[in-house]
mmCIF file of C-alpha atoms in Angstrom:
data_model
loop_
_atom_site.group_PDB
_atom_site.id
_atom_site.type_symbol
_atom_site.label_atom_id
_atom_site.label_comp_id
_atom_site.label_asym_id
_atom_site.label_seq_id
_atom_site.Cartn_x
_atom_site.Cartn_y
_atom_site.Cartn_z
ATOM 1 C CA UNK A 1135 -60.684 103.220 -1.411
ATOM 2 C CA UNK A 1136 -62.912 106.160 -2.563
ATOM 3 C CA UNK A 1137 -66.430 106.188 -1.842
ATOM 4 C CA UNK A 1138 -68.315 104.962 -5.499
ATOM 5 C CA UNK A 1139 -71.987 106.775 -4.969
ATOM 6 C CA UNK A 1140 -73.160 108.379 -7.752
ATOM 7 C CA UNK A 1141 -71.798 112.230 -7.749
ATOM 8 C CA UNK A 1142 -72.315 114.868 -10.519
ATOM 9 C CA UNK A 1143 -69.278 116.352 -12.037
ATOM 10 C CA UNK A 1144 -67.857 118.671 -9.791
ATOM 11 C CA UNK A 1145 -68.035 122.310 -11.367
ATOM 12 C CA UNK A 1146 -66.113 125.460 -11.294
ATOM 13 C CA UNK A 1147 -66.565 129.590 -11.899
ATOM 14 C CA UNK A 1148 -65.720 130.297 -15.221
ATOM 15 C CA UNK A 1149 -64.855 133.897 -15.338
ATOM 16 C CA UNK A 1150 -64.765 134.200 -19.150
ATOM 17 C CA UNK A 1151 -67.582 136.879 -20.648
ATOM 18 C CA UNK A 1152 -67.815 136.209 -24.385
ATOM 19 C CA UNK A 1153 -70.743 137.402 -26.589
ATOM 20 C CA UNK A 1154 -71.801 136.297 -29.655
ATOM 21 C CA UNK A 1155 -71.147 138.867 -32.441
ATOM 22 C CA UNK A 1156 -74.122 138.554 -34.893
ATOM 23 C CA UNK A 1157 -74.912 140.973 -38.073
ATOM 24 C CA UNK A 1158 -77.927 142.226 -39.211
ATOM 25 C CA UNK A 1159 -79.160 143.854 -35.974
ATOM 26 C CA UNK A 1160 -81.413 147.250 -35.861
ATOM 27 C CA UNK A 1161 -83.118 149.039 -32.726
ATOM 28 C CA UNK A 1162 -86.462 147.646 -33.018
ATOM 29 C CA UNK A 1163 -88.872 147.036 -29.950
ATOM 30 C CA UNK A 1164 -89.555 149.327 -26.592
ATOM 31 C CA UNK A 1165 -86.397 150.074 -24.709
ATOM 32 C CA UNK A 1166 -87.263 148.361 -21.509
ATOM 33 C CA UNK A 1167 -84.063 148.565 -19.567
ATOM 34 C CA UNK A 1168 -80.377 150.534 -19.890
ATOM 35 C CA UNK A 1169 -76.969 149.966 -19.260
ATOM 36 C CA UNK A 1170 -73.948 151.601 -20.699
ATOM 37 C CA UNK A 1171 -72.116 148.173 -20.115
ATOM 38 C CA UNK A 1172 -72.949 144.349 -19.906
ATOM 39 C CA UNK A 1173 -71.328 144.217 -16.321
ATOM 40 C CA UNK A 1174 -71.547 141.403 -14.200
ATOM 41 C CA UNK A 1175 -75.065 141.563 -12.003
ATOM 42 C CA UNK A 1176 -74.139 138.948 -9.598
ATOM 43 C CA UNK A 1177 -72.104 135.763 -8.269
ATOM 44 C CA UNK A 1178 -71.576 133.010 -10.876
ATOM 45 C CA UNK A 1179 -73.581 130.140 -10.596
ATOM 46 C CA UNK A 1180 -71.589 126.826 -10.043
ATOM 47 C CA UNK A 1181 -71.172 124.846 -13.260
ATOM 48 C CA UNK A 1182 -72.982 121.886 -11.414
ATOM 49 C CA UNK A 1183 -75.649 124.696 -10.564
ATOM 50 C CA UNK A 1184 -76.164 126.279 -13.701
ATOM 51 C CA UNK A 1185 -76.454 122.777 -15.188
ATOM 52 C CA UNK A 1186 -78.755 121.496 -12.870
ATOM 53 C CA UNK A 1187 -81.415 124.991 -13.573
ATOM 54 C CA UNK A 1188 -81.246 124.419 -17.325
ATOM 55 C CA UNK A 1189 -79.488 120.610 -18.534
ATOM 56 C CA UNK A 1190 -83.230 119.573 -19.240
ATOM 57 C CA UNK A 1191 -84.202 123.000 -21.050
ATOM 58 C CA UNK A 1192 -80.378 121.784 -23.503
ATOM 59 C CA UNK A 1193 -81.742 118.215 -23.993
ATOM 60 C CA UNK A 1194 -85.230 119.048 -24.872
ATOM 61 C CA UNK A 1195 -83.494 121.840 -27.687
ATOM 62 C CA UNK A 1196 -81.581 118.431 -28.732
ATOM 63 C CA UNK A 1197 -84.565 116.588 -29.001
ATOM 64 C CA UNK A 1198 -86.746 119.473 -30.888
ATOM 65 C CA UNK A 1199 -83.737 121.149 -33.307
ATOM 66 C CA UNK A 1200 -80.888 118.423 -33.154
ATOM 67 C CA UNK A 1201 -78.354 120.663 -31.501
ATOM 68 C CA UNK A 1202 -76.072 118.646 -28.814
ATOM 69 C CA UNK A 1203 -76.899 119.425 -25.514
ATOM 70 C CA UNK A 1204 -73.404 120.200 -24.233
ATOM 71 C CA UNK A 1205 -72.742 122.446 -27.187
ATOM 72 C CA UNK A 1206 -76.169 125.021 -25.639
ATOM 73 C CA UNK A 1207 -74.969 124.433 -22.096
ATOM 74 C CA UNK A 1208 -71.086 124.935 -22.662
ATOM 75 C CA UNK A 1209 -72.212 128.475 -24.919
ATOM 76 C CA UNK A 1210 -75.059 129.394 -22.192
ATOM 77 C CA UNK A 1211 -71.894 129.009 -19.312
ATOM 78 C CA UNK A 1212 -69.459 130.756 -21.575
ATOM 79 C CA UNK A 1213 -71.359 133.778 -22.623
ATOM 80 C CA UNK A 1214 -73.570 134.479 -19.217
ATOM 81 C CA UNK A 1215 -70.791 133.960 -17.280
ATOM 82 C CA UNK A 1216 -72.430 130.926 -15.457
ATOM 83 C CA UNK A 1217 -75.793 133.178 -15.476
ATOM 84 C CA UNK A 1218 -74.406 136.441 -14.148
ATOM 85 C CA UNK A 1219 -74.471 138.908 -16.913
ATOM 86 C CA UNK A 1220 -76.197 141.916 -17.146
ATOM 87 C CA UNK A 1221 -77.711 140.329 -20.334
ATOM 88 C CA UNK A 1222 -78.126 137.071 -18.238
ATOM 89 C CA UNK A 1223 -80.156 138.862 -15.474
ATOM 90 C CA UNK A 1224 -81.979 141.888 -17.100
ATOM 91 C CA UNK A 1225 -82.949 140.333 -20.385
ATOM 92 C CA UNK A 1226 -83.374 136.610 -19.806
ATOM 93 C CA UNK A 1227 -80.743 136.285 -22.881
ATOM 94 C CA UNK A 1228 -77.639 134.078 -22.039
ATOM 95 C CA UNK A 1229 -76.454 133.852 -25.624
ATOM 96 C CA UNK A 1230 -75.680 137.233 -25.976
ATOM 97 C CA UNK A 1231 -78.437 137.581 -28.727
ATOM 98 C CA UNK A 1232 -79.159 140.872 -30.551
ATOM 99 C CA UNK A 1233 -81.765 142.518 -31.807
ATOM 100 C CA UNK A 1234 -82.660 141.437 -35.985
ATOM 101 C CA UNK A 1235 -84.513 143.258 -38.046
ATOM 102 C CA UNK A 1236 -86.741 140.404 -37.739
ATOM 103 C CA UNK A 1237 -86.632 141.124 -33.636
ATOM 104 C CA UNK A 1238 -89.961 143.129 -32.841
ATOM 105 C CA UNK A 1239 -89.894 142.094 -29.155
ATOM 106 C CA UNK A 1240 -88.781 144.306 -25.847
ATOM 107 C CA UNK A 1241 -85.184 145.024 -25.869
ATOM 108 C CA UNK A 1242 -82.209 146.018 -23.412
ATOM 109 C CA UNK A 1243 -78.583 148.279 -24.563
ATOM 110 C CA UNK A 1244 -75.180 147.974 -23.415
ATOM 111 C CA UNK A 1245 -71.842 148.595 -24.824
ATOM 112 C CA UNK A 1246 -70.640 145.524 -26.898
ATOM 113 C CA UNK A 1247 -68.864 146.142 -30.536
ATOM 114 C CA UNK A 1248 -70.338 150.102 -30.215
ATOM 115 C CA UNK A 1249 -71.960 151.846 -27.798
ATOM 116 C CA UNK A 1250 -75.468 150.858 -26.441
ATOM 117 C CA UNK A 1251 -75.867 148.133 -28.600
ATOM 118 C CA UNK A 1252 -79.515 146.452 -28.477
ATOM 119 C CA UNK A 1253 -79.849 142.653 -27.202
ATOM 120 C CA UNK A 1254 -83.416 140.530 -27.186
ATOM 121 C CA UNK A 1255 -84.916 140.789 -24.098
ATOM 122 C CA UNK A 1256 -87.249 137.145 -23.506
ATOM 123 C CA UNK A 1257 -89.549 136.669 -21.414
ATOM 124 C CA UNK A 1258 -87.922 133.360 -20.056
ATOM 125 C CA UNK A 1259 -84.763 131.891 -20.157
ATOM 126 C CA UNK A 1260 -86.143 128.938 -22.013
ATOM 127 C CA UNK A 1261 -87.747 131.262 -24.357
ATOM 128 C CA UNK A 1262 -84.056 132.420 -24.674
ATOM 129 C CA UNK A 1263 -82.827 129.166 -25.483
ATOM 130 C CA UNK A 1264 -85.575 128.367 -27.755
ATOM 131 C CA UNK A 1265 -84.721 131.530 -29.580
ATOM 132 C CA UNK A 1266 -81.366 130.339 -29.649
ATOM 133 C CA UNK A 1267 -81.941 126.911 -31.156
ATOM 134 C CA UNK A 1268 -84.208 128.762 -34.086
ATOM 135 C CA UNK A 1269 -81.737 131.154 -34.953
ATOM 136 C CA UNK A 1270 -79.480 128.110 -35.842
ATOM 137 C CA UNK A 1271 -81.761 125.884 -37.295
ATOM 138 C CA UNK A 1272 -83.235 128.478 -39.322
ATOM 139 C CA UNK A 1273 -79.459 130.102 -40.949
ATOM 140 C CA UNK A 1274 -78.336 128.606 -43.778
ATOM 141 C CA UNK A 1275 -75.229 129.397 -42.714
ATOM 142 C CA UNK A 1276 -75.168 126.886 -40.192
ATOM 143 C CA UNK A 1277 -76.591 123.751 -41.874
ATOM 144 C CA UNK A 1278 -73.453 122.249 -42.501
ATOM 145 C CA UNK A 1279 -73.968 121.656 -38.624
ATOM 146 C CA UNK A 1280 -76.733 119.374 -38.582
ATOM 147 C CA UNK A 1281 -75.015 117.204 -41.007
ATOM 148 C CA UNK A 1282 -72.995 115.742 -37.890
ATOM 149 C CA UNK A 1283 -73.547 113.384 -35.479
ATOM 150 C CA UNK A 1284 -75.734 114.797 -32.482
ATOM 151 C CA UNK A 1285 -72.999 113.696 -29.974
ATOM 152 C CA UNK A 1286 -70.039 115.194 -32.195
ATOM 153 C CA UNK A 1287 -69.472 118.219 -29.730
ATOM 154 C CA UNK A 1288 -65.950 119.064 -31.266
ATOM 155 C CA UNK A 1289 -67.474 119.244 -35.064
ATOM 156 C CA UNK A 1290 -70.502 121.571 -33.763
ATOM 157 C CA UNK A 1291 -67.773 124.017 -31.461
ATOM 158 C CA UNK A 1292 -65.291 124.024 -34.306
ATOM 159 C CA UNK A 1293 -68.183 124.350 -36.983
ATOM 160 C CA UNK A 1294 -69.846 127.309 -35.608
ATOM 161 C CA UNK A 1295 -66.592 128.699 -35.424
ATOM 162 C CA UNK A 1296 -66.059 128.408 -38.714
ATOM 163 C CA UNK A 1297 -69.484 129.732 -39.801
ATOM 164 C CA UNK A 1298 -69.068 132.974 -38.253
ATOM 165 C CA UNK A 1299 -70.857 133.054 -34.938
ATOM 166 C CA UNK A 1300 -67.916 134.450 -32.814
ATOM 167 C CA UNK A 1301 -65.082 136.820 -33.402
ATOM 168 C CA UNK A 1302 -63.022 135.362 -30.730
ATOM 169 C CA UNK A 1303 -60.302 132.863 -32.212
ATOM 170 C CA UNK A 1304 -60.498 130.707 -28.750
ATOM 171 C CA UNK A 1305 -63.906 129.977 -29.131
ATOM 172 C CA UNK A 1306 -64.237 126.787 -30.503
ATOM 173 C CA UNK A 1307 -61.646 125.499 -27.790
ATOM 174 C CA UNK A 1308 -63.292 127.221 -24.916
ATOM 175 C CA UNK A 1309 -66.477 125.730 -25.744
ATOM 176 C CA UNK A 1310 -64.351 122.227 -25.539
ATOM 177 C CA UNK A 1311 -63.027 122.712 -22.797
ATOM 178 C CA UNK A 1312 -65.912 124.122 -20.726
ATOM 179 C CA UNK A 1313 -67.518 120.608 -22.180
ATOM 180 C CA UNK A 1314 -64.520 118.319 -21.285
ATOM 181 C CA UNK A 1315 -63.871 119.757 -17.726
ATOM 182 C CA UNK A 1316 -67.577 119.449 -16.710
ATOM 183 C CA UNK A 1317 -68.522 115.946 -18.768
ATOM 184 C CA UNK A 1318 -71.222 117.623 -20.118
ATOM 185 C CA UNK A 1319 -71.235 115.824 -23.314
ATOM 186 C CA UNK A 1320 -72.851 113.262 -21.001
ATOM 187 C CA UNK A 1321 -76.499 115.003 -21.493
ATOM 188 C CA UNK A 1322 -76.178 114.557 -25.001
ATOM 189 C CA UNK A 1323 -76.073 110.629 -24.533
ATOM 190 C CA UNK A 1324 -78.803 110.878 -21.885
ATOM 191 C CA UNK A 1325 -80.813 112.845 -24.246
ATOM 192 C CA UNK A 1326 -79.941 110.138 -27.016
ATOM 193 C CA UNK A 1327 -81.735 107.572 -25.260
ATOM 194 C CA UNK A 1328 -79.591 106.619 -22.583
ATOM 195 C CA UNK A 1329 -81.104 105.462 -19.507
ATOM 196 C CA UNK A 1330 -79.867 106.962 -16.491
ATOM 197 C CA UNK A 1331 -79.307 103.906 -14.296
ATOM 198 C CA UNK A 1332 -76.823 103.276 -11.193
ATOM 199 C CA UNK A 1333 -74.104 100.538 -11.985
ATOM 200 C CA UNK A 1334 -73.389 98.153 -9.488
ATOM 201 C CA UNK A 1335 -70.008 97.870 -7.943
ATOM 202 C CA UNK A 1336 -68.356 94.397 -7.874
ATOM 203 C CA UNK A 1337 -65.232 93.266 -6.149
ATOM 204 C CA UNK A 1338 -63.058 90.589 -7.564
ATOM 205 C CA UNK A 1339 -61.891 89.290 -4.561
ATOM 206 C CA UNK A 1340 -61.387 89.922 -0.700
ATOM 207 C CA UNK A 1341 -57.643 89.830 -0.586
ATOM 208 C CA UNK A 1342 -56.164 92.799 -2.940
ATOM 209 C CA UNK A 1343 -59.930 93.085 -4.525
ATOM 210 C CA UNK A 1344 -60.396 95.369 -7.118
ATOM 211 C CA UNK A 1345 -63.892 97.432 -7.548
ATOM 212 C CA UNK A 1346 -65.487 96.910 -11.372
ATOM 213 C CA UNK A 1347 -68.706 97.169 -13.199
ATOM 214 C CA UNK A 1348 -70.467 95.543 -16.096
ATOM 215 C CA UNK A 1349 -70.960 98.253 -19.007
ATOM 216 C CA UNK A 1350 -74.519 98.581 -19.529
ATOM 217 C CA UNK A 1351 -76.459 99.311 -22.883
ATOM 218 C CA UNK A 1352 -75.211 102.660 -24.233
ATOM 219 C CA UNK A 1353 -72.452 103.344 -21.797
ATOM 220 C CA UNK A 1354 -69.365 105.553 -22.930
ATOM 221 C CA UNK A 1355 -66.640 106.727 -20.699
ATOM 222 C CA UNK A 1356 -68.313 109.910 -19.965
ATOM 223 C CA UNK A 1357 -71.061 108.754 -18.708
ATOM 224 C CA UNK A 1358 -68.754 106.574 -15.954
ATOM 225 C CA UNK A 1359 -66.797 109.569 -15.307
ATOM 226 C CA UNK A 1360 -69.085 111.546 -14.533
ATOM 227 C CA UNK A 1361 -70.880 108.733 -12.497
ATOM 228 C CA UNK A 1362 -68.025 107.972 -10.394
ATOM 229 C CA UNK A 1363 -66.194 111.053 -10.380
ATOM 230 C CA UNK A 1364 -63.130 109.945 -12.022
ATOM 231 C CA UNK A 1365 -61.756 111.215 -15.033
ATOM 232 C CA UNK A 1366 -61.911 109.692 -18.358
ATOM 233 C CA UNK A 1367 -58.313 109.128 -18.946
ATOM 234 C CA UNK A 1368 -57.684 107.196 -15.559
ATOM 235 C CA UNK A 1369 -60.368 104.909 -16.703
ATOM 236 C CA UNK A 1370 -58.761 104.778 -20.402
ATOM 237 C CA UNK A 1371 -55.424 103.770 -18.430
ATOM 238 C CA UNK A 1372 -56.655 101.736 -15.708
ATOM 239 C CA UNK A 1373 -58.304 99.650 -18.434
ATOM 240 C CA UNK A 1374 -55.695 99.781 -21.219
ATOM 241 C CA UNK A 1375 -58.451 101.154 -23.676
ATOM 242 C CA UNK A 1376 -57.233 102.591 -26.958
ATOM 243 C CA UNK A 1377 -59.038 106.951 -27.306
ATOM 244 C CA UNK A 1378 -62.376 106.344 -29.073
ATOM 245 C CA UNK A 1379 -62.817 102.867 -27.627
ATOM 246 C CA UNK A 1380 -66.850 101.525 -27.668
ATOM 247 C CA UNK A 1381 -67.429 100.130 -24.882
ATOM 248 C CA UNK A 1382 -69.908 96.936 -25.214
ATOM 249 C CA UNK A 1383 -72.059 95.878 -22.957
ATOM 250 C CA UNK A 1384 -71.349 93.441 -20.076
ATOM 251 C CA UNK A 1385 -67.591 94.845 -20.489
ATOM 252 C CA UNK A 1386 -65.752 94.851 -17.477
ATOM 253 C CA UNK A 1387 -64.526 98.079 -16.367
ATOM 254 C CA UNK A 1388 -62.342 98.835 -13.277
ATOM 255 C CA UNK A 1389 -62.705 101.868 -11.294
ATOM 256 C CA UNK A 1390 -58.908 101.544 -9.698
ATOM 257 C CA UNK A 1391 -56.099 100.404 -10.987
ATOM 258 C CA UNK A 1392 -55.453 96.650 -11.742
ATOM 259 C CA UNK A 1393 -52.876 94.555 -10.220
ATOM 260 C CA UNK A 1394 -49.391 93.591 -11.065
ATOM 261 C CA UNK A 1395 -50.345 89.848 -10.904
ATOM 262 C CA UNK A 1396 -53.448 87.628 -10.500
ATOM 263 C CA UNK A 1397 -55.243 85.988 -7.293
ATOM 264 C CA UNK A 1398 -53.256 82.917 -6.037
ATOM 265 C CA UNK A 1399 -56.278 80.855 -7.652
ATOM 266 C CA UNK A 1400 -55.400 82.057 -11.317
ATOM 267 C CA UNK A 1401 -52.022 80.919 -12.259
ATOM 268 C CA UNK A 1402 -52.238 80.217 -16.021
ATOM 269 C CA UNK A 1403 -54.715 81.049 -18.501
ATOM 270 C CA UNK A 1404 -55.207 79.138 -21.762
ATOM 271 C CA UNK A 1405 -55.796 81.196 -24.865
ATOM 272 C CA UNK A 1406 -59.665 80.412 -25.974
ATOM 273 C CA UNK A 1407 -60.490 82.014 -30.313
ATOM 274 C CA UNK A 1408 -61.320 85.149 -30.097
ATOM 275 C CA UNK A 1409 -59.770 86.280 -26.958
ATOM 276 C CA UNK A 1410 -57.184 89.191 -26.632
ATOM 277 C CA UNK A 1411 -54.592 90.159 -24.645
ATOM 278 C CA UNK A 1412 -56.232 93.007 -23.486
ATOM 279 C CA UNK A 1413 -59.685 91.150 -22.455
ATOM 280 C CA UNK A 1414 -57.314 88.484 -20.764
ATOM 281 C CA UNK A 1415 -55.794 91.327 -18.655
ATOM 282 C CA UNK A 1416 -59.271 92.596 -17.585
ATOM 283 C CA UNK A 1417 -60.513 89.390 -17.698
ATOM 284 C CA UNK A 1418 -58.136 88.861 -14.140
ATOM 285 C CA UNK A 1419 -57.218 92.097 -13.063
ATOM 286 C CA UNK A 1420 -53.776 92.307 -14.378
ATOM 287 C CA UNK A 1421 -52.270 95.490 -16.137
ATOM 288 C CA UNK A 1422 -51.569 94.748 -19.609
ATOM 289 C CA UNK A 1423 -47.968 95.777 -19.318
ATOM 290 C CA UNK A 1424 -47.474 93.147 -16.827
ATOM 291 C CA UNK A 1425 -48.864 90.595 -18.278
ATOM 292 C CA UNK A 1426 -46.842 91.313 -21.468
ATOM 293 C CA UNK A 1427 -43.752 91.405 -19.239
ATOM 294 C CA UNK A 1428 -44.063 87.977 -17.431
ATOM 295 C CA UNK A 1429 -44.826 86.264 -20.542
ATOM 296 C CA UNK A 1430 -42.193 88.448 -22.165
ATOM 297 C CA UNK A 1431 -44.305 89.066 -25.102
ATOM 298 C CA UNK A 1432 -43.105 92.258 -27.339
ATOM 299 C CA UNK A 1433 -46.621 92.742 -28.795
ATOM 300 C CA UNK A 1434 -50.631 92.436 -27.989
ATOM 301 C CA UNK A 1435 -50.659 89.330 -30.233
ATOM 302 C CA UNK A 1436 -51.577 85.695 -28.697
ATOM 303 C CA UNK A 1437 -52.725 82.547 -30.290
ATOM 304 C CA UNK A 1438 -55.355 80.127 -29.499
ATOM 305 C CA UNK A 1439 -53.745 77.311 -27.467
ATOM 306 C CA UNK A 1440 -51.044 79.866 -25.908
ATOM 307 C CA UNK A 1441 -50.737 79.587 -21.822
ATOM 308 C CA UNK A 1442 -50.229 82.482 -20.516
ATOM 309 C CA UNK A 1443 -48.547 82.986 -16.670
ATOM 310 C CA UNK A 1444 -50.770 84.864 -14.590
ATOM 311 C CA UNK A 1445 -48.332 85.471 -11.512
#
């Protein structure tokens, strides 16, 4: 049996240096700094790193502008390069921001679509971010945006895609992907009013036991993921939930997979309104399939009254 303390989502280099190409730029501001490329300035942060320097900096830009977390983290990881641009380092600027005409700020150059190219230089990196956030909120190019939901990370990667922000045809899926891999749509459910609080680990039984908890208010599967360190779809299959199940609270979920067969004490079960197969099978420990099997039922379907064998 693993060990169930709470353990951020384990994160990994990303060596993938993507900038933002944006129109509409012009030379304005003091040069403060040169480079004839945006080269790498130093080791990668960690995903778990970079996320744990700027996560709150993402969900306060949620909170102010309506922009999902995960969306600012997963394009701050993708086009720093986890922090370690030259942009990144020298400028403050992990969005790979240029300088618009509107820009009258301090500026750096490097080599991006032509040569020496000018970026924003901020004075923070939350001033970057906040920059960022405006530049989005602002372009009514990107409104269609804020017409989804603030936790719909695949509509935001797939609509800024579509609205022009990147040249690169992978973007939208890298974004994804960066999110998926690290759980970091969990920060926009934390910044949505989730409370952070440790679940409590149950056991069923001593003999052949099986480790659960009780959903709380505002759980998803993310958020036990990333919890427990175990990925979304063993939890999906462990539990025979359906993709784009809502979890309710006081649910039972295991954190292992269930048994072939209940404890000696359950033999039968008699079919109460309103009960499903599938609550029956958590409701005992049993995988579904194996319940299905020794009551050789071909489909989900049971009827009040029905006793089911357990074992």
């Amino acid at each position: 049996m693993k060990n169930f303390s709470y353990k951020q989502a384990a994160g990994r280099k990303i060596a993938i240096f993507a900038l933002a190409t944006l129109s509409f730029f012009t030379s304005a501001g003091s040069l403060t700094a040169r480079g004839d490329k945006c080269v790498r300035q130093r080791a990668p942060m960690t995903v778990k790193e970079y996320v744990a320097e700027y996560g709150r900096e993402a969900q306060r830009q949620q909170k102010k502008y309506g922009i999902p977390a995960s969306i600012t983290l997963a394009q701050g990881l993708l086009e720093s390069g986890n922090g370690s641009s030259y942009l990144a380092v020298v400028a403050n600027n992990h969005f790979g921001i240029k300088a618009y005409r509107d820009w009258a700020g301090p500026v750096v150059r490097c080599d991006d679509d032509a040569k020496r190219e000018p970026f924003c230089k901020f004075a923070s990196v939350e001033k970057g971010y906040e920059y960022h956030s405006l530049f989005l909120r602002n372009n009514p190019r990107y409104n269609p945006l804020f017409k989804l939901d603030v936790t719909d990370y695949v509509g935001w990667a797939e609509g800024l895609k579509r609205c022009g922000y990147a040249t690169s045809r992978s973007y939208a899926k890298d974004l994804i992907r960066i999110i998926e891999t690290n759980h970091l749509d969990v920060y926009d459910v934390q910044s949505s009013n989730h409370v952070e609080r440790p679940h409590k680990v149950y056991l069923t039984s001593r003999k052949r036991g099986l480790h659960y908890i009780r959903c709380q208010a505002g759980d998803d599967l993310a958020y036990i993921s990333k919890e427990f360190d175990i990925s979304r779809r063993k939890l999906r299959i462990w539990n025979d939930l359906p993709k784009k199940y809502q979890l309710k609270e006081g649910e039972i979920i295991y954190l292992e997979r269930k048994n072939s067969k209940a404890a000696k004490e359950h033999r039968t079960h008699v079919v109460k309104a309103g009960e499903s197969l599938q609550a029956i099978s958590q409701m005992y420990g049993i995988r579904l399939k194996s319940l299905m099997k020794r009551n050789r039922l071909e489909s989900g379907r049971v009827q009040t009254g029905q006793v089911l064998k357990l074992r």
